[in-house]
Amino acid sequence: MSKEESSKSNRRTTRSSAAAVLRDSGETKKTYHPHIPTLNDLVFGEDTISKEDLLSSFPGRHAQILELLNLLGPLNSPMLPLFVYGGTSSGKTSVILQTFRHLNRPFVYSSCRTCYNLRTLFESILNQLLLHQKDAGSGYLSAKRCEKPSDFVNFLREALVKVVNTLQGNPGKLSTKKLTGQGHGHMIYLIFDNLELVRNWDKSSSILPFLFNLHEVLNMNEVGFLFISNTSPDTYYSNMGYLEPIPVYFFEYTEDDLRQILSRNQTNQEMYSSFLSIVLGPFCRITRQVNELSIAFSSLYKTYREASGDLNNVPNESSKRARFSHFQPHIAPALNQIFKISSQRSELNNLKEPKRKGGSKKLGGFDSSEDLDFHMSTSAKYLLLSAFLASRNPATLDASLFDSTGGASSRKRKKRPSEKAIEQKEISEQELLMKGPGTFPLERLLAIFQCITSVAETSLEDVQGDVVMESQNEDSELMSDVLLQLSSLCNANFVVKGGSCPLEGSTRYRSTVSEDMASKVARSIKFPLSKYMYRR
Amino acid sequence: MEAEDLPEAKAALSLLRSRLCNTSFYFKPPSDSSDSNYSKLKFIISSSVAEACNNSILLLGPRGSGKMAVLELVLQDLLLEYPDMITVIRLSGLLHCDDNGAFKEIARQLCSEYQLLFSKMASFDDNSQFMIAMLRECGLAHKTIVFVLDEFDLFAQGKQRLLYSLLDAMQSVSSQAVVIGISCRLDADQLLEKRVRSRFSHRKLLFLPPCKEDVERLLEHILTLPIDSDLPHDYTIKFNAKLHNMLADERFKKIINTYLDSDSTVKQLVRYLFCAISKMNLKSGMLTLENFEHALSNIQRQPKQECIKDCSILELYILVCMKRLEVKEQNSYNFNSVMKEYKSIHDSFQTSDYYSRSVCLRAFEHLLQRELICFTDNRGHNQSIEFRPVKLLISSPELHLGLKAYRSCPVILQKLMN
């Protein structure tokens, strides 16, 4: 029994860690020791917590917890489906999971992020209900193969009836060591997390009404449904319609709540609260999301401590003021790079990083620092610059910009503003803002690349004629390498592969690099970028 | 924890909750009034069972008006009344709207009903022939098959082969079946193809939201505790007395009417009652007017206003900039043009909230995530976010209202809105 106990808590640590990092897990991880799953596994697993602990571990969430407890109701009482919603990192998932830990009732948690399509979602729910584990013994297969909603309903009903019957069969037997002797009961709760992602699935127009109507399709009073979403219910309206679940709203934390949350687990409370009193106000004007603030503050607090000299001096009024004046200059720059995450720090504390999607976003962080903080080979830098030029300059001007003398465009640039009417200029600027960087075919990129590398070499070495020939030969040898470099630039999201051109049928590329970034790269290889930029 | 929760209050709460989750409890007609949908439906089905004829009916009405619940009640009664004569096949448009799956499901349910061997591998043809054969056999044995088609309108998508073969099979003398379609689309019969419609008997039962008297009766029916239960007698008396006082209260009626103005079907009312009841104070064990007041504000949410309340000041700036761009009748704009507007505001008013581009981009993404703004098209996935055209998902009065309600909204923002 003790062995089973230990392995059980082992398996459940994944869920508690899911609660700790707020989301993204929840899928059961496999343990290495053989473990016979029992219905015990459907409850949270670790020792239950009292209501006071539950309330005190979530400052600023009392109203929501009490509302949830009210709606979940006393033991064995049926419930209507709930729809829990609120912004990112407002504690929806962890509050619900910890509430179930407090109640000690069986539940099935599945996140639509880890279960990325309908089939994995169905199978994950069935696996948990049927106490099935994917391991070598079962060939890492699910308990049931199930793709269609109609099959799912049949399997689910079967599994639920079985589970509920077992739960009704041994009431209270499982809760021997519990605090109050309550818990379990014969209700089972299905929790769907990250429901907003379902909207992007195939056939979502029929899946969502199906999930919302599952309660009525099953028509079992012993099953409770909870949906968790970070968008509000009105973003789910479709022309199918469904009876709306009861909404439970998690509002964003207020400044006071944030102060309480952030100063939890701090060693030097006084120091941290004086730090927060300076910092929290300005930062809250930008964002009130806990995950982002905690990342921004962790580095800022370090500089604050350094600015204040010795760590444990007694904060009186004068030292506070002195500290503030020391620290003051750090705030404004920090505000402007609030989302910068340096690589070392994210390794140090594995705080949950905000998700980063496009490459362009990543580049935003580099703006403030003077030099590049990543390594890139010289030819890749040239390639990056040529991609940048190809995206920004109109293709018709290539010939004049990159003629053999190199950079004859200065004459043109002087002429242009006088020639063009100001209105037209504005229109074209507007267009540039709207359209973004242009696309270009591979041939153009390679031609520009060849031009700028040859120019760079001639200008650096100051050698005539034959060397240019030689460098061209080198280039043709390097051609395969260049293609490799290009694909790695694509992977790093510096260059995006666009759709193919409808006329030519070849793939077109687009550079996502910002101008600051490009000029930084150019500086690092001493390339005169501005000479080749076409200015409107 | 000064006062303990009353055990009888807990028991009462459980009783009320289980009532609210039990559709047949609150949809059960009060008495055998002849004009209720229940008795009409019962008459139609029982006559076709007794007289061994075919029939088809549509039950129409808004979601949550109890179409399915009433049908279940009728079927329950009839299964008792005519044992071994009725087979019920239940299909739902959400699950079985493709013809292939629907026939398979019919075959599966028929097989499990008559203890036949069901083959998963059977083809579409096999299954449809099996169904027709079963219909004939059942007809010969004077057994009625009742097909319940939930979300009937979804079966009318596509080629309607299921509906056609069902209704066509019912044209023969030997079969004996009732097809009951349930839909919340009042024009469900107009969706049918000509060949299907001509085989359909145009019987329709309309389910309407309850009138005022019905609501009052329903409230009393649901919320009064039964005298003859194991709850303590004096507690029940006290609870019911308090409840009757409250039901008669004008303020209570006003609250209920406010709710019914937006959501008027029975199930929506029940949903509201569930919300209110779950707020019952277990220490006093009584329902109060405040419970219902709070539940009203909890259930009638204004998601967009909440979203604005959740925004940071910078996010509000971006929203206001976008609104200004819309007022300028700029037909399409993206992050870059928003930033241009943001900068021009800063240049002319010297606001204290001027942040770098990357910070604004992140705030912009927050807005996208909150769905206060969205991309105008789904194309251009390879384009970076700054360049994709966006639009506001809230109207300017909503934004105005939101800014007014915002706790510490900068005055400049309100000024910029005008």
PDB file of N, CA and C in Angstrom, chain A residues 67 70-73 77-78 85 88 154 199 210 221 231-232 234-235 240-242 244-246 249 252 285-286 288 292 335-336 339 361 430 433-437 496 498-499 510, chain B residues 17-18 21 63 94-96 108 267 271 274 278 298 301 303-304 306 309-314 330 332 334 336 340 353 355-356 359 362 365-366 369-371 382-384 387 406:
ATOM      1  N   GLU A  67     -17.184  31.800  -4.798  1.00  0.00           N
ATOM      2  CA  GLU A  67     -18.237  31.598  -5.805  1.00  0.00           C
ATOM      3  C   GLU A  67     -18.146  30.187  -6.391  1.00  0.00           C
ATOM      4  N   ASN A  70     -19.388  27.714  -3.926  1.00  0.00           N
ATOM      5  CA  ASN A  70     -20.852  27.761  -3.882  1.00  0.00           C
ATOM      6  C   ASN A  70     -21.467  27.018  -5.060  1.00  0.00           C
ATOM      7  N   LEU A  71     -20.903  27.268  -6.235  1.00  0.00           N
ATOM      8  CA  LEU A  71     -21.508  26.667  -7.427  1.00  0.00           C
ATOM      9  C   LEU A  71     -21.254  25.171  -7.486  1.00  0.00           C
ATOM     10  N   LEU A  72     -20.077  24.741  -7.004  1.00  0.00           N
ATOM     11  CA  LEU A  72     -19.820  23.298  -6.987  1.00  0.00           C
ATOM     12  C   LEU A  72     -20.711  22.620  -5.955  1.00  0.00           C
ATOM     13  N   GLY A  73     -21.032  23.372  -4.905  1.00  0.00           N
ATOM     14  CA  GLY A  73     -22.033  22.909  -3.973  1.00  0.00           C
ATOM     15  C   GLY A  73     -21.547  21.836  -3.027  1.00  0.00           C
ATOM     16  N   SER A  77     -23.984  16.854  -4.786  1.00  0.00           N
ATOM     17  CA  SER A  77     -25.122  17.556  -5.365  1.00  0.00           C
ATOM     18  C   SER A  77     -24.783  17.906  -6.799  1.00  0.00           C
ATOM     19  N   PRO A  78     -25.740  17.672  -7.689  1.00  0.00           N
ATOM     20  CA  PRO A  78     -25.471  17.898  -9.109  1.00  0.00           C
ATOM     21  C   PRO A  78     -25.253  19.364  -9.405  1.00  0.00           C
ATOM     22  N   TYR A  85     -13.761  32.224 -16.914  1.00  0.00           N
ATOM     23  CA  TYR A  85     -12.949  32.960 -17.858  1.00  0.00           C
ATOM     24  C   TYR A  85     -12.252  34.143 -17.193  1.00  0.00           C
ATOM     25  N   THR A  88      -5.011  36.164 -19.175  1.00  0.00           N
ATOM     26  CA  THR A  88      -3.864  35.288 -18.960  1.00  0.00           C
ATOM     27  C   THR A  88      -3.285  35.516 -17.569  1.00  0.00           C
ATOM     28  N   ASN A 154     -20.644   7.588 -26.766  1.00  0.00           N
ATOM     29  CA  ASN A 154     -20.929   6.217 -26.323  1.00  0.00           C
ATOM     30  C   ASN A 154     -19.889   5.721 -25.333  1.00  0.00           C
ATOM     31  N   ARG A 199     -11.442  26.931 -30.908  1.00  0.00           N
ATOM     32  CA  ARG A 199     -12.021  27.708 -32.010  1.00  0.00           C
ATOM     33  C   ARG A 199     -11.158  27.654 -33.267  1.00  0.00           C
ATOM     34  N   PHE A 210     -20.998  21.151 -29.608  1.00  0.00           N
ATOM     35  CA  PHE A 210     -21.006  19.783 -29.084  1.00  0.00           C
ATOM     36  C   PHE A 210     -20.487  19.757 -27.655  1.00  0.00           C
ATOM     37  N   ASN A 221     -26.675  13.238 -14.150  1.00  0.00           N
ATOM     38  CA  ASN A 221     -26.576  14.224 -13.080  1.00  0.00           C
ATOM     39  C   ASN A 221     -25.284  14.099 -12.287  1.00  0.00           C
ATOM     40  N   THR A 231     -10.758  33.825 -22.992  1.00  0.00           N
ATOM     41  CA  THR A 231     -11.552  34.860 -23.642  1.00  0.00           C
ATOM     42  C   THR A 231     -12.981  34.776 -23.138  1.00  0.00           C
ATOM     43  N   SER A 232     -13.674  35.882 -23.274  1.00  0.00           N
ATOM     44  CA  SER A 232     -14.995  35.979 -22.660  1.00  0.00           C
ATOM     45  C   SER A 232     -16.021  35.159 -23.448  1.00  0.00           C
ATOM     46  N   ASP A 234     -18.635  35.872 -24.979  1.00  0.00           N
ATOM     47  CA  ASP A 234     -19.196  36.410 -26.215  1.00  0.00           C
ATOM     48  C   ASP A 234     -18.323  36.116 -27.417  1.00  0.00           C
ATOM     49  N   THR A 235     -17.090  35.640 -27.199  1.00  0.00           N
ATOM     50  CA  THR A 235     -16.258  35.301 -28.345  1.00  0.00           C
ATOM     51  C   THR A 235     -16.545  33.900 -28.857  1.00  0.00           C
ATOM     52  N   MET A 240     -24.792  28.213 -34.396  1.00  0.00           N
ATOM     53  CA  MET A 240     -25.413  26.981 -33.905  1.00  0.00           C
ATOM     54  C   MET A 240     -26.234  27.255 -32.643  1.00  0.00           C
ATOM     55  N   GLY A 241     -25.609  27.941 -31.684  1.00  0.00           N
ATOM     56  CA  GLY A 241     -26.300  28.214 -30.446  1.00  0.00           C
ATOM     57  C   GLY A 241     -26.217  27.070 -29.465  1.00  0.00           C
ATOM     58  N   TYR A 242     -26.308  27.407 -28.211  1.00  0.00           N
ATOM     59  CA  TYR A 242     -26.285  26.423 -27.131  1.00  0.00           C
ATOM     60  C   TYR A 242     -26.771  27.151 -25.899  1.00  0.00           C
ATOM     61  N   GLU A 244     -26.173  28.680 -22.599  1.00  0.00           N
ATOM     62  CA  GLU A 244     -24.909  29.152 -22.036  1.00  0.00           C
ATOM     63  C   GLU A 244     -24.642  28.570 -20.667  1.00  0.00           C
ATOM     64  N   PRO A 245     -23.393  28.191 -20.420  1.00  0.00           N
ATOM     65  CA  PRO A 245     -23.041  27.770 -19.067  1.00  0.00           C
ATOM     66  C   PRO A 245     -23.010  28.980 -18.126  1.00  0.00           C
ATOM     67  N   ILE A 246     -22.970  28.716 -16.843  1.00  0.00           N
ATOM     68  CA  ILE A 246     -22.948  29.808 -15.870  1.00  0.00           C
ATOM     69  C   ILE A 246     -21.569  30.454 -15.874  1.00  0.00           C
ATOM     70  N   TYR A 249     -16.240  34.846 -13.500  1.00  0.00           N
ATOM     71  CA  TYR A 249     -15.262  35.751 -14.085  1.00  0.00           C
ATOM     72  C   TYR A 249     -14.070  35.973 -13.155  1.00  0.00           C
ATOM     73  N   GLU A 252      -8.731  40.806 -13.769  1.00  0.00           N
ATOM     74  CA  GLU A 252      -7.290  41.030 -13.648  1.00  0.00           C
ATOM     75  C   GLU A 252      -7.008  41.541 -12.235  1.00  0.00           C
ATOM     76  N   ARG A 285       0.860  50.600 -15.252  1.00  0.00           N
ATOM     77  CA  ARG A 285       0.273  51.329 -16.374  1.00  0.00           C
ATOM     78  C   ARG A 285       0.500  50.598 -17.678  1.00  0.00           C
ATOM     79  N   ILE A 286       1.500  49.739 -17.703  1.00  0.00           N
ATOM     80  CA  ILE A 286       1.787  48.992 -18.933  1.00  0.00           C
ATOM     81  C   ILE A 286       1.076  47.650 -18.944  1.00  0.00           C
ATOM     82  N   ARG A 288      -0.723  44.419 -16.236  1.00  0.00           N
ATOM     83  CA  ARG A 288      -1.025  43.941 -14.890  1.00  0.00           C
ATOM     84  C   ARG A 288      -0.966  42.421 -14.842  1.00  0.00           C
ATOM     85  N   GLU A 292       4.363  38.489 -16.437  1.00  0.00           N
ATOM     86  CA  GLU A 292       5.277  39.455 -17.035  1.00  0.00           C
ATOM     87  C   GLU A 292       5.917  40.341 -15.979  1.00  0.00           C
ATOM     88  N   LEU A 335      11.248  50.176 -17.884  1.00  0.00           N
ATOM     89  CA  LEU A 335       9.872  50.210 -18.372  1.00  0.00           C
ATOM     90  C   LEU A 335       9.834  49.916 -19.861  1.00  0.00           C
ATOM     91  N   ASN A 336      10.823  50.440 -20.560  1.00  0.00           N
ATOM     92  CA  ASN A 336      10.793  50.290 -22.004  1.00  0.00           C
ATOM     93  C   ASN A 336      11.317  48.957 -22.490  1.00  0.00           C
ATOM     94  N   PHE A 339       9.694  43.557 -21.416  1.00  0.00           N
ATOM     95  CA  PHE A 339       9.514  42.160 -21.817  1.00  0.00           C
ATOM     96  C   PHE A 339      10.799  41.513 -22.267  1.00  0.00           C
ATOM     97  N   LYS A 361       9.008  39.706 -32.934  1.00  0.00           N
ATOM     98  CA  LYS A 361       8.842  40.081 -31.559  1.00  0.00           C
ATOM     99  C   LYS A 361      10.148  39.933 -30.806  1.00  0.00           C
ATOM    100  N   GLN A 430       2.556  55.957 -46.104  1.00  0.00           N
ATOM    101  CA  GLN A 430       1.411  55.233 -45.571  1.00  0.00           C
ATOM    102  C   GLN A 430       1.401  53.806 -46.105  1.00  0.00           C
ATOM    103  N   LEU A 433       3.896  51.672 -44.454  1.00  0.00           N
ATOM    104  CA  LEU A 433       3.455  51.271 -43.124  1.00  0.00           C
ATOM    105  C   LEU A 433       2.459  50.130 -43.207  1.00  0.00           C
ATOM    106  N   MET A 434       1.596  50.210 -44.203  1.00  0.00           N
ATOM    107  CA  MET A 434       0.554  49.206 -44.292  1.00  0.00           C
ATOM    108  C   MET A 434       1.046  47.893 -44.863  1.00  0.00           C
ATOM    109  N   LYS A 435       1.897  48.030 -45.909  1.00  0.00           N
ATOM    110  CA  LYS A 435       2.237  46.811 -46.625  1.00  0.00           C
ATOM    111  C   LYS A 435       3.344  46.022 -45.957  1.00  0.00           C
ATOM    112  N   GLY A 436       4.215  46.734 -45.274  1.00  0.00           N
ATOM    113  CA  GLY A 436       5.321  46.050 -44.641  1.00  0.00           C
ATOM    114  C   GLY A 436       6.381  45.706 -45.651  1.00  0.00           C
ATOM    115  N   PRO A 437       7.375  44.964 -45.241  1.00  0.00           N
ATOM    116  CA  PRO A 437       8.457  44.629 -46.156  1.00  0.00           C
ATOM    117  C   PRO A 437       7.945  43.821 -47.334  1.00  0.00           C
ATOM    118  N   VAL A 496      11.202  35.158 -43.713  1.00  0.00           N
ATOM    119  CA  VAL A 496       9.999  34.322 -43.742  1.00  0.00           C
ATOM    120  C   VAL A 496       9.758  33.865 -45.162  1.00  0.00           C
ATOM    121  N   GLY A 498       7.471  33.202 -47.937  1.00  0.00           N
ATOM    122  CA  GLY A 498       6.110  33.600 -48.259  1.00  0.00           C
ATOM    123  C   GLY A 498       5.457  32.602 -49.181  1.00  0.00           C
ATOM    124  N   GLY A 499       4.246  32.918 -49.584  1.00  0.00           N
ATOM    125  CA  GLY A 499       3.569  32.057 -50.548  1.00  0.00           C
ATOM    126  C   GLY A 499       4.259  32.144 -51.888  1.00  0.00           C
ATOM    127  N   ARG A 510      10.587  37.003 -47.503  1.00  0.00           N
ATOM    128  CA  ARG A 510      10.330  38.316 -46.935  1.00  0.00           C
ATOM    129  C   ARG A 510      11.190  38.447 -45.690  1.00  0.00           C
TER     130      ARG A 510
ATOM    131  N   ARG B  17     -30.878  21.898  -5.452  1.00  0.00           N
ATOM    132  CA  ARG B  17     -29.954  21.757  -6.586  1.00  0.00           C
ATOM    133  C   ARG B  17     -30.318  20.563  -7.444  1.00  0.00           C
ATOM    134  N   SER B  18     -30.674  19.455  -6.799  1.00  0.00           N
ATOM    135  CA  SER B  18     -30.990  18.286  -7.620  1.00  0.00           C
ATOM    136  C   SER B  18     -32.298  18.507  -8.384  1.00  0.00           C
ATOM    137  N   CYS B  21     -31.401  20.460 -11.467  1.00  0.00           N
ATOM    138  CA  CYS B  21     -30.656  19.720 -12.476  1.00  0.00           C
ATOM    139  C   CYS B  21     -31.487  18.609 -13.093  1.00  0.00           C
ATOM    140  N   ARG B  63     -34.039  27.319 -27.730  1.00  0.00           N
ATOM    141  CA  ARG B  63     -33.249  26.450 -26.857  1.00  0.00           C
ATOM    142  C   ARG B  63     -33.659  26.613 -25.408  1.00  0.00           C
ATOM    143  N   LEU B  94     -25.882  16.866 -33.779  1.00  0.00           N
ATOM    144  CA  LEU B  94     -24.511  17.215 -33.438  1.00  0.00           C
ATOM    145  C   LEU B  94     -23.573  16.030 -33.618  1.00  0.00           C
ATOM    146  N   LEU B  95     -24.110  14.836 -33.418  1.00  0.00           N
ATOM    147  CA  LEU B  95     -23.257  13.655 -33.434  1.00  0.00           C
ATOM    148  C   LEU B  95     -23.361  12.894 -34.742  1.00  0.00           C
ATOM    149  N   HIS B  96     -24.560  12.831 -35.288  1.00  0.00           N
ATOM    150  CA  HIS B  96     -24.772  11.916 -36.420  1.00  0.00           C
ATOM    151  C   HIS B  96     -25.237  12.634 -37.660  1.00  0.00           C
ATOM    152  N   ARG B 108     -26.783   0.190 -34.733  1.00  0.00           N
ATOM    153  CA  ARG B 108     -26.222  -0.186 -33.431  1.00  0.00           C
ATOM    154  C   ARG B 108     -27.306  -0.207 -32.364  1.00  0.00           C
ATOM    155  N   LYS B 267     -35.304  26.915 -19.127  1.00  0.00           N
ATOM    156  CA  LYS B 267     -33.994  26.460 -18.687  1.00  0.00           C
ATOM    157  C   LYS B 267     -33.090  27.611 -18.307  1.00  0.00           C
ATOM    158  N   ARG B 271     -31.297  28.148 -14.811  1.00  0.00           N
ATOM    159  CA  ARG B 271     -29.880  28.455 -14.688  1.00  0.00           C
ATOM    160  C   ARG B 271     -29.686  29.617 -13.712  1.00  0.00           C
ATOM    161  N   PHE B 274     -30.402  28.490 -10.204  1.00  0.00           N
ATOM    162  CA  PHE B 274     -29.293  27.685  -9.700  1.00  0.00           C
ATOM    163  C   PHE B 274     -28.220  28.603  -9.134  1.00  0.00           C
ATOM    164  N   SER B 278     -27.278  28.733  -5.134  1.00  0.00           N
ATOM    165  CA  SER B 278     -25.956  28.336  -4.657  1.00  0.00           C
ATOM    166  C   SER B 278     -25.369  29.401  -3.745  1.00  0.00           C
ATOM    167  N   ASN B 298     -24.216  38.499 -11.440  1.00  0.00           N
ATOM    168  CA  ASN B 298     -23.219  37.491 -11.812  1.00  0.00           C
ATOM    169  C   ASN B 298     -23.506  36.865 -13.163  1.00  0.00           C
ATOM    170  N   ARG B 301     -23.548  39.304 -17.501  1.00  0.00           N
ATOM    171  CA  ARG B 301     -22.235  39.939 -17.546  1.00  0.00           C
ATOM    172  C   ARG B 301     -22.115  40.786 -18.796  1.00  0.00           C
ATOM    173  N   PRO B 303     -19.163  41.285 -21.017  1.00  0.00           N
ATOM    174  CA  PRO B 303     -17.766  40.873 -21.222  1.00  0.00           C
ATOM    175  C   PRO B 303     -16.882  41.983 -21.768  1.00  0.00           C
ATOM    176  N   LYS B 304     -17.421  42.802 -22.658  1.00  0.00           N
ATOM    177  CA  LYS B 304     -16.561  43.820 -23.259  1.00  0.00           C
ATOM    178  C   LYS B 304     -16.159  44.864 -22.232  1.00  0.00           C
ATOM    179  N   GLU B 306     -15.942  44.393 -19.064  1.00  0.00           N
ATOM    180  CA  GLU B 306     -14.968  43.758 -18.178  1.00  0.00           C
ATOM    181  C   GLU B 306     -13.594  43.767 -18.797  1.00  0.00           C
ATOM    182  N   LYS B 309     -12.015  47.017 -18.472  1.00  0.00           N
ATOM    183  CA  LYS B 309     -11.589  47.223 -17.092  1.00  0.00           C
ATOM    184  C   LYS B 309     -10.269  46.504 -16.821  1.00  0.00           C
ATOM    185  N   ASP B 310     -10.063  45.391 -17.491  1.00  0.00           N
ATOM    186  CA  ASP B 310      -8.841  44.615 -17.286  1.00  0.00           C
ATOM    187  C   ASP B 310      -7.628  45.227 -17.969  1.00  0.00           C
ATOM    188  N   CYS B 311      -7.869  46.121 -18.914  1.00  0.00           N
ATOM    189  CA  CYS B 311      -6.752  46.648 -19.698  1.00  0.00           C
ATOM    190  C   CYS B 311      -5.868  47.541 -18.842  1.00  0.00           C
ATOM    191  N   SER B 312      -4.606  47.639 -19.244  1.00  0.00           N
ATOM    192  CA  SER B 312      -3.729  48.607 -18.600  1.00  0.00           C
ATOM    193  C   SER B 312      -3.883  49.938 -19.334  1.00  0.00           C
ATOM    194  N   ILE B 313      -3.287  50.980 -18.758  1.00  0.00           N
ATOM    195  CA  ILE B 313      -3.435  52.314 -19.349  1.00  0.00           C
ATOM    196  C   ILE B 313      -2.886  52.330 -20.773  1.00  0.00           C
ATOM    197  N   LEU B 314      -1.753  51.676 -20.960  1.00  0.00           N
ATOM    198  CA  LEU B 314      -1.147  51.669 -22.290  1.00  0.00           C
ATOM    199  C   LEU B 314      -2.069  51.012 -23.308  1.00  0.00           C
ATOM    200  N   GLN B 330      -9.936  56.080 -41.915  1.00  0.00           N
ATOM    201  CA  GLN B 330      -8.845  55.361 -42.554  1.00  0.00           C
ATOM    202  C   GLN B 330      -9.362  53.940 -42.726  1.00  0.00           C
ATOM    203  N   SER B 332      -8.199  51.075 -43.659  1.00  0.00           N
ATOM    204  CA  SER B 332      -7.513  49.929 -43.084  1.00  0.00           C
ATOM    205  C   SER B 332      -6.237  50.406 -42.407  1.00  0.00           C
ATOM    206  N   ASN B 334      -2.898  49.256 -39.465  1.00  0.00           N
ATOM    207  CA  ASN B 334      -2.229  48.191 -38.733  1.00  0.00           C
ATOM    208  C   ASN B 334      -1.435  48.785 -37.587  1.00  0.00           C
ATOM    209  N   ASN B 336       1.576  49.653 -37.249  1.00  0.00           N
ATOM    210  CA  ASN B 336       2.433  50.785 -37.575  1.00  0.00           C
ATOM    211  C   ASN B 336       1.655  52.091 -37.625  1.00  0.00           C
ATOM    212  N   LYS B 340       1.936  55.419 -35.254  1.00  0.00           N
ATOM    213  CA  LYS B 340       2.094  56.773 -35.777  1.00  0.00           C
ATOM    214  C   LYS B 340       1.122  57.713 -35.061  1.00  0.00           C
ATOM    215  N   ASP B 353       2.653  58.828 -20.587  1.00  0.00           N
ATOM    216  CA  ASP B 353       2.688  57.413 -20.960  1.00  0.00           C
ATOM    217  C   ASP B 353       3.179  57.238 -22.378  1.00  0.00           C
ATOM    218  N   TYR B 355       5.765  54.946 -24.397  1.00  0.00           N
ATOM    219  CA  TYR B 355       6.657  53.803 -24.226  1.00  0.00           C
ATOM    220  C   TYR B 355       7.242  53.401 -25.559  1.00  0.00           C
ATOM    221  N   SER B 356       8.248  52.555 -25.460  1.00  0.00           N
ATOM    222  CA  SER B 356       8.939  52.173 -26.695  1.00  0.00           C
ATOM    223  C   SER B 356       8.052  51.250 -27.523  1.00  0.00           C
ATOM    224  N   VAL B 359       7.372  47.605 -26.321  1.00  0.00           N
ATOM    225  CA  VAL B 359       6.401  47.508 -25.227  1.00  0.00           C
ATOM    226  C   VAL B 359       4.984  47.660 -25.772  1.00  0.00           C
ATOM    227  N   ARG B 362       3.776  44.571 -27.416  1.00  0.00           N
ATOM    228  CA  ARG B 362       3.295  43.548 -26.488  1.00  0.00           C
ATOM    229  C   ARG B 362       1.894  43.893 -25.974  1.00  0.00           C
ATOM    230  N   GLU B 365      -0.490  42.957 -28.508  1.00  0.00           N
ATOM    231  CA  GLU B 365      -0.771  41.515 -28.507  1.00  0.00           C
ATOM    232  C   GLU B 365      -1.731  41.127 -27.384  1.00  0.00           C
ATOM    233  N   HIS B 366      -1.594  41.804 -26.257  1.00  0.00           N
ATOM    234  CA  HIS B 366      -2.552  41.544 -25.178  1.00  0.00           C
ATOM    235  C   HIS B 366      -3.973  41.833 -25.645  1.00  0.00           C
ATOM    236  N   GLN B 369      -5.207  39.162 -27.742  1.00  0.00           N
ATOM    237  CA  GLN B 369      -5.555  37.987 -26.945  1.00  0.00           C
ATOM    238  C   GLN B 369      -6.896  38.172 -26.237  1.00  0.00           C
ATOM    239  N   ARG B 370      -7.136  39.387 -25.777  1.00  0.00           N
ATOM    240  CA  ARG B 370      -8.414  39.662 -25.118  1.00  0.00           C
ATOM    241  C   ARG B 370      -9.553  39.742 -26.118  1.00  0.00           C
ATOM    242  N   GLU B 371      -9.223  39.755 -27.399  1.00  0.00           N
ATOM    243  CA  GLU B 371     -10.206  39.876 -28.473  1.00  0.00           C
ATOM    244  C   GLU B 371     -10.975  41.180 -28.396  1.00  0.00           C
ATOM    245  N   ASN B 382       2.186  34.707 -42.897  1.00  0.00           N
ATOM    246  CA  ASN B 382       3.644  34.850 -42.872  1.00  0.00           C
ATOM    247  C   ASN B 382       4.057  36.301 -42.646  1.00  0.00           C
ATOM    248  N   GLN B 383       3.099  37.183 -42.698  1.00  0.00           N
ATOM    249  CA  GLN B 383       3.396  38.588 -42.443  1.00  0.00           C
ATOM    250  C   GLN B 383       3.514  38.794 -40.932  1.00  0.00           C
ATOM    251  N   SER B 384       4.457  39.639 -40.507  1.00  0.00           N
ATOM    252  CA  SER B 384       4.566  39.834 -39.060  1.00  0.00           C
ATOM    253  C   SER B 384       3.438  40.739 -38.572  1.00  0.00           C
ATOM    254  N   PHE B 387       2.325  44.441 -39.449  1.00  0.00           N
ATOM    255  CA  PHE B 387       1.856  44.854 -40.759  1.00  0.00           C
ATOM    256  C   PHE B 387       0.470  44.335 -41.099  1.00  0.00           C
ATOM    257  N   TYR B 406     -13.583  53.189 -15.924  1.00  0.00           N
ATOM    258  CA  TYR B 406     -12.224  52.804 -15.513  1.00  0.00           C
ATOM    259  C   TYR B 406     -11.815  53.644 -14.310  1.00  0.00           C
TER     260      TYR B 406
END
